[in-house]
Coordinates of C-alpha atoms in Angstrom, one line a residue:
X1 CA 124.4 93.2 135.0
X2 CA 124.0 89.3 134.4
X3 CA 120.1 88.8 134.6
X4 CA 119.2 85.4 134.5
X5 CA 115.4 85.4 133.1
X6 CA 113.0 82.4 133.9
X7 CA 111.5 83.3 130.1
X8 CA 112.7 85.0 127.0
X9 CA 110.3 86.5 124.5
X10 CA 111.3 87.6 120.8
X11 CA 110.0 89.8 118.6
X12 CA 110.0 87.8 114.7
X13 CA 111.0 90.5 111.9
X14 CA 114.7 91.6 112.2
X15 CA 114.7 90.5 115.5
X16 CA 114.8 86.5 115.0
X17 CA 114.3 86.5 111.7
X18 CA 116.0 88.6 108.6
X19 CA 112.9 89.5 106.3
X20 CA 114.9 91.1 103.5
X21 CA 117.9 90.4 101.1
X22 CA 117.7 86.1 101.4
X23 CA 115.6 86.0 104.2
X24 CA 117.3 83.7 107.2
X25 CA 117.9 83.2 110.6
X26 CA 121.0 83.2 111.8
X27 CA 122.6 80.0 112.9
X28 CA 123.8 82.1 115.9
X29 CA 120.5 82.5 116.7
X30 CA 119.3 78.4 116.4
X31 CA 122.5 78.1 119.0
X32 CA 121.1 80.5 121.4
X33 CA 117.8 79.4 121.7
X34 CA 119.0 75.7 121.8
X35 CA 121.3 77.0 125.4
X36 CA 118.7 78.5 126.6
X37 CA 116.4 75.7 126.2
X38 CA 119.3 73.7 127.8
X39 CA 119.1 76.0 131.0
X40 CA 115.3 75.4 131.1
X41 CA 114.7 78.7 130.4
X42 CA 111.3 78.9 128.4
X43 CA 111.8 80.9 125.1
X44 CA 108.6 82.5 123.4
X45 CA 107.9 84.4 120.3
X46 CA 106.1 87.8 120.8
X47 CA 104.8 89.3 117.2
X48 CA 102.4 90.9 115.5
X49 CA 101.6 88.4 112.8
X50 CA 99.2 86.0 113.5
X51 CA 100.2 82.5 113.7
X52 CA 99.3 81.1 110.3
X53 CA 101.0 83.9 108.8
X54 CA 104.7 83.4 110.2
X55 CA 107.1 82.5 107.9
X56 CA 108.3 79.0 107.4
X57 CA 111.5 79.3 108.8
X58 CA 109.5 80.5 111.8
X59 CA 107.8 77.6 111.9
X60 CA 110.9 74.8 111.7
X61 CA 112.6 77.4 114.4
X62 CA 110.1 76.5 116.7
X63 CA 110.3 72.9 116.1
X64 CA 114.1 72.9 115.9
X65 CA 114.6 75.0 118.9
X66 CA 111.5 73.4 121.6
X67 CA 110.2 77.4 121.4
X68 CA 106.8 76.7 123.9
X69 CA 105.1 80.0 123.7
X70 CA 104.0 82.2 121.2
X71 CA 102.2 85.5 121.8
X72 CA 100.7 86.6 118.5
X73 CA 98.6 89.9 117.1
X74 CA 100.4 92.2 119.5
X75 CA 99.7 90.2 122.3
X76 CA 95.7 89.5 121.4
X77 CA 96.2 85.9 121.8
X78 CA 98.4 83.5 123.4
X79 CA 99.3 79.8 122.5
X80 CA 101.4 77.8 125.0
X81 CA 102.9 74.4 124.4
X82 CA 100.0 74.2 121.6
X83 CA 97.0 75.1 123.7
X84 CA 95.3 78.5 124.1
X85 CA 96.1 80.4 127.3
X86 CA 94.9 83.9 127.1
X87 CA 92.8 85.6 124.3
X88 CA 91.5 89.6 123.9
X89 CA 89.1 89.2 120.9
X90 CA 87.4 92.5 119.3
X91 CA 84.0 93.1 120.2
X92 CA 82.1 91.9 117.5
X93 CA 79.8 95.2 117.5
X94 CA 82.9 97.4 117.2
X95 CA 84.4 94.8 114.8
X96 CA 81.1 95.5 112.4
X97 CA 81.0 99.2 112.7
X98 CA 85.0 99.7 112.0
X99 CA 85.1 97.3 109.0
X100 CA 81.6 99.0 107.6
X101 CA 83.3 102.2 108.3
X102 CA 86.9 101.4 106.8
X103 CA 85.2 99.7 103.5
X104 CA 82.4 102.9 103.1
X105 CA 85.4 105.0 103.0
X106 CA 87.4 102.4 100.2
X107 CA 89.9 101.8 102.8
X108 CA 91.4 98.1 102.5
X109 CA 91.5 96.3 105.5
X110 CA 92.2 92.5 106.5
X111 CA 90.9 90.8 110.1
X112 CA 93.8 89.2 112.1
X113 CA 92.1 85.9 113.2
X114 CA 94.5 82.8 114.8
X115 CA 93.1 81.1 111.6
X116 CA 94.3 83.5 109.8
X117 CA 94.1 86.5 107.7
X118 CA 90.9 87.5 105.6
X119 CA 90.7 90.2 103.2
X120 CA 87.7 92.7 103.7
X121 CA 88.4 95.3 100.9
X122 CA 91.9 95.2 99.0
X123 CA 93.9 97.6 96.9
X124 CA 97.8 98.4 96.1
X125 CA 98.6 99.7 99.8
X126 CA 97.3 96.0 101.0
X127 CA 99.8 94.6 98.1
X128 CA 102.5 96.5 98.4
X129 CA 102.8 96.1 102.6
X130 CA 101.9 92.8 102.5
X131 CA 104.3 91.8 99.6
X132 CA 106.9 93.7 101.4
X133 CA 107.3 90.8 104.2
X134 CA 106.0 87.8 102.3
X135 CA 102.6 87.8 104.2
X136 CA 99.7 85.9 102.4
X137 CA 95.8 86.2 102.9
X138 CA 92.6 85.1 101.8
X139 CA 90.1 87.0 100.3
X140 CA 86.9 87.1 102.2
X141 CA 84.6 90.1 101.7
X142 CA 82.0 88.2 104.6
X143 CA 84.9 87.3 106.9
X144 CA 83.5 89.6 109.3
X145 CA 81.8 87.9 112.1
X146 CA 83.1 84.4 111.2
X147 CA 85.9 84.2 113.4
X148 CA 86.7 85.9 116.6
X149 CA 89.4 88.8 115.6
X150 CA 92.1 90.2 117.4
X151 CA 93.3 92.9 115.0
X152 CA 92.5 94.7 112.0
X153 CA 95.0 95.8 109.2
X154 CA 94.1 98.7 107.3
X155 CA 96.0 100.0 104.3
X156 CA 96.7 103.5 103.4
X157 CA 99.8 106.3 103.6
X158 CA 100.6 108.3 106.2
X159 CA 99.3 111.5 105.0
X160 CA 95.8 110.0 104.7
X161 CA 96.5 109.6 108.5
X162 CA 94.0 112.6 109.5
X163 CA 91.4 111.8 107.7
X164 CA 91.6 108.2 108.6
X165 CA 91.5 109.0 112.4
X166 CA 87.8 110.0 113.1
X167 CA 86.8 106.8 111.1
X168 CA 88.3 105.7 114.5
X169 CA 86.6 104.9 118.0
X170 CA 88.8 105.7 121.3
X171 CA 88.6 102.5 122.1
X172 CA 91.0 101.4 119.5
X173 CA 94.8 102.2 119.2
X174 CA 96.9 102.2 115.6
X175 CA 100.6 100.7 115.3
X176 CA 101.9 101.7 111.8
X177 CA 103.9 99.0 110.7
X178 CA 104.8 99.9 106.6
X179 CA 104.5 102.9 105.0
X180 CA 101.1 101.8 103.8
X181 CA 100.2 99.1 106.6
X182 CA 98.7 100.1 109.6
X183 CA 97.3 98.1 112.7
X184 CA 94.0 98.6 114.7
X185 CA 93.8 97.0 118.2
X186 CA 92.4 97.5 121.3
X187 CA 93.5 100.6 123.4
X188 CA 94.9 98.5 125.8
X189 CA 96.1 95.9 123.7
X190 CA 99.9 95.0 122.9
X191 CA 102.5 92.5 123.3
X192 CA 102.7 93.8 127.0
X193 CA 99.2 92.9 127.7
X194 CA 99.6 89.0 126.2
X195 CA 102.8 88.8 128.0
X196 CA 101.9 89.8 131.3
X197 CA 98.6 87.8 130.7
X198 CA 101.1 84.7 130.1
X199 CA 103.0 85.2 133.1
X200 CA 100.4 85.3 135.2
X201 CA 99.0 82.0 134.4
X202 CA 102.9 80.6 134.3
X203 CA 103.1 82.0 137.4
X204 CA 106.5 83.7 136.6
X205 CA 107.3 86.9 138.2
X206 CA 107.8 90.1 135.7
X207 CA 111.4 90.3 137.1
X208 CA 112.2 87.0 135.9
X209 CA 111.2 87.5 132.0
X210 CA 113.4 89.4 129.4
X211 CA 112.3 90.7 125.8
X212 CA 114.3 91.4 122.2
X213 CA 112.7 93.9 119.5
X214 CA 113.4 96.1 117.3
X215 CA 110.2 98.0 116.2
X216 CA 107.5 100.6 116.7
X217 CA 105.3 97.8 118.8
X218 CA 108.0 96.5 120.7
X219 CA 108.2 99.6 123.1
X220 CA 105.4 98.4 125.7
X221 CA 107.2 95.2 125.6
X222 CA 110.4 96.2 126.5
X223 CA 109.1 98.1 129.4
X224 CA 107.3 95.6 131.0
X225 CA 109.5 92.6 131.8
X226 CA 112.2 92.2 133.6
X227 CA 114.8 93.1 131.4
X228 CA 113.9 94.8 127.8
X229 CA 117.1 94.5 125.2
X230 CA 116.8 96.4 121.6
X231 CA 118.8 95.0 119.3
X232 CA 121.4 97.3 117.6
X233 CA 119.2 97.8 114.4
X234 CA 116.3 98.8 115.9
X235 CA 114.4 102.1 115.9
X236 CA 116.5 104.9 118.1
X237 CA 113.2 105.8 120.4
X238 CA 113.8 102.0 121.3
X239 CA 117.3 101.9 121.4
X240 CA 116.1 104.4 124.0
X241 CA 114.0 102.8 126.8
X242 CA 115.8 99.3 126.6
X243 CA 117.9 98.2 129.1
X244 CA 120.5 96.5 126.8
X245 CA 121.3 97.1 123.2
X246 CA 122.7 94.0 121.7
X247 CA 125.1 94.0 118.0
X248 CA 122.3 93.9 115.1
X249 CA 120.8 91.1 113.8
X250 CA 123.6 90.4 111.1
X251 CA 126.1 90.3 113.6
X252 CA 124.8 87.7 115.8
X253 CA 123.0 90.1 117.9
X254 CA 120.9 87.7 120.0
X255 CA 123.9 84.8 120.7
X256 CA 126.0 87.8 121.4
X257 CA 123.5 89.8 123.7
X258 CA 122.7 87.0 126.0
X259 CA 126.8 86.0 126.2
X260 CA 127.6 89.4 127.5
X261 CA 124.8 89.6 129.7
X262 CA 125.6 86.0 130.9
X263 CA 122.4 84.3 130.2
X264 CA 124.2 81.6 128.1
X265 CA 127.8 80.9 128.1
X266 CA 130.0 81.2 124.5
X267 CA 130.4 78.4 122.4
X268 CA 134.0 77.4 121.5
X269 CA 134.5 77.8 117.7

């Protein structure tokens, strides 16, 4: 199959972007984005982070590469070419009651805003998750209400899972990112949501959009463009509804991928 999208959206962590060992992005990766650009095919990145908290390499990518779009906090809000284009803030009632809820019961938690992230309630989960990808925060104890939020991170294992849950309202979903990290969003929030909310207003057709990820919030994604490729080190359930899996991210997975699928033609060595 040679699918020939009209946009491209990538997840960030081990998709474009190596966050562990030396942290880079390939240059195999800079090459593809640059063809694609080339082809005036629009590339986007699809994440959960919020945009001030992408890493700095991010940032020059998107400079270096001419990458237009970025879809941020699990597709809660959308920035193209700059400019706002679709947003799904929390309701700030339900914002009050789940923070007031999370910090009664020592939980810390931090609210996803686009200007960034602010620290509720903090502890060693919050450290330890957030230190493990080089994510950094303010602290803000009266953050809540200030900004519109998209997103709540909450902090705490797996096994306090159960007990965590009725703290919950069913109008919220959780994405467990980190063995201690955990995020709350809108039920029907996720990077599907901001994506098809972006095509819409592009007015490009699902069939003509493709997606790369790797993780536990890529799946909606990867289902609901045109053409969904895991890359070859991500999560086997994911492996499993993609249409493509592409060599891993240290083996030029992207540059690779989108040469055998004939989106972009090799470069000679």
């Amino acid at each position: 199959m040679n699918p020939q999208p009209k946009i491209i959206f990538f997840d960030i962590d081990e998709t474009l972007y190596i966050n562990r060992g030396k942290k880079y992005i390939p240059e195999s990766t800079k090459t593809a984005l640059k063809l694609l650009k080339q082809k005036g095919i629009i590339t986007a990145i699809a994440t959960g982070r919020t945009i001030p908290s992408m890493p700095s390499k991010i940032v020059e990518l998107i400079a270096e590469c001419g990458i237009e779009m970025i879809v941020s906090l699990n597709g809660q809000y959308v920035e193209y070419q700059g400019k706002p284009l679709a947003k799904f803030p929390f309701d700030k009632t339900q914002l009050a009651e789940l923070s007031g809820s999370l910090k009664a019961h020592n939980i810390a938690h931090i609210l996803a805003t686009r200007e960034g992230l602010f620290a509720i309630a903090e502890d060693h989960y919050l450290c330890d998750a957030l230190g493990a990808l080089g994510i950094s925060y303010e602290r803000d104890p009266n953050a809540c209400g200030k900004y519109d939020t998209y997103q709540v991170l909450a902090f705490y294992p797996a096994e306090q899972d159960g007990a965590v849950a009725p703290l919950l309202s069913a109008n919220v979903q959780t994405i467990r990112w980190h063995p201690s990290g955990m995020d709350i969003l809108d039920k029907a929030g996720s990077k599907a949501r901001g994506i098809a909310a972006a095509l819409d207003k592009l007015g490009i057709s699902i069939a003509d959009s493709m997606a790369f990820g790797d993780g536990s919030n890529d799946f909606e994604m990867l289902e609901a463009v045109g053409f969904g490729v895991a890359m070859g080190n991500a999560i086997p359930a994911l492996k499993a509804v993609a249409d493509y899996v592409c060599p891993s991210i240290d083996e030029d997975g992207i540059y690779r991928g989108l040469v055998d699928l004939g989106v972009i033609e090799a470069v000679a060595a």
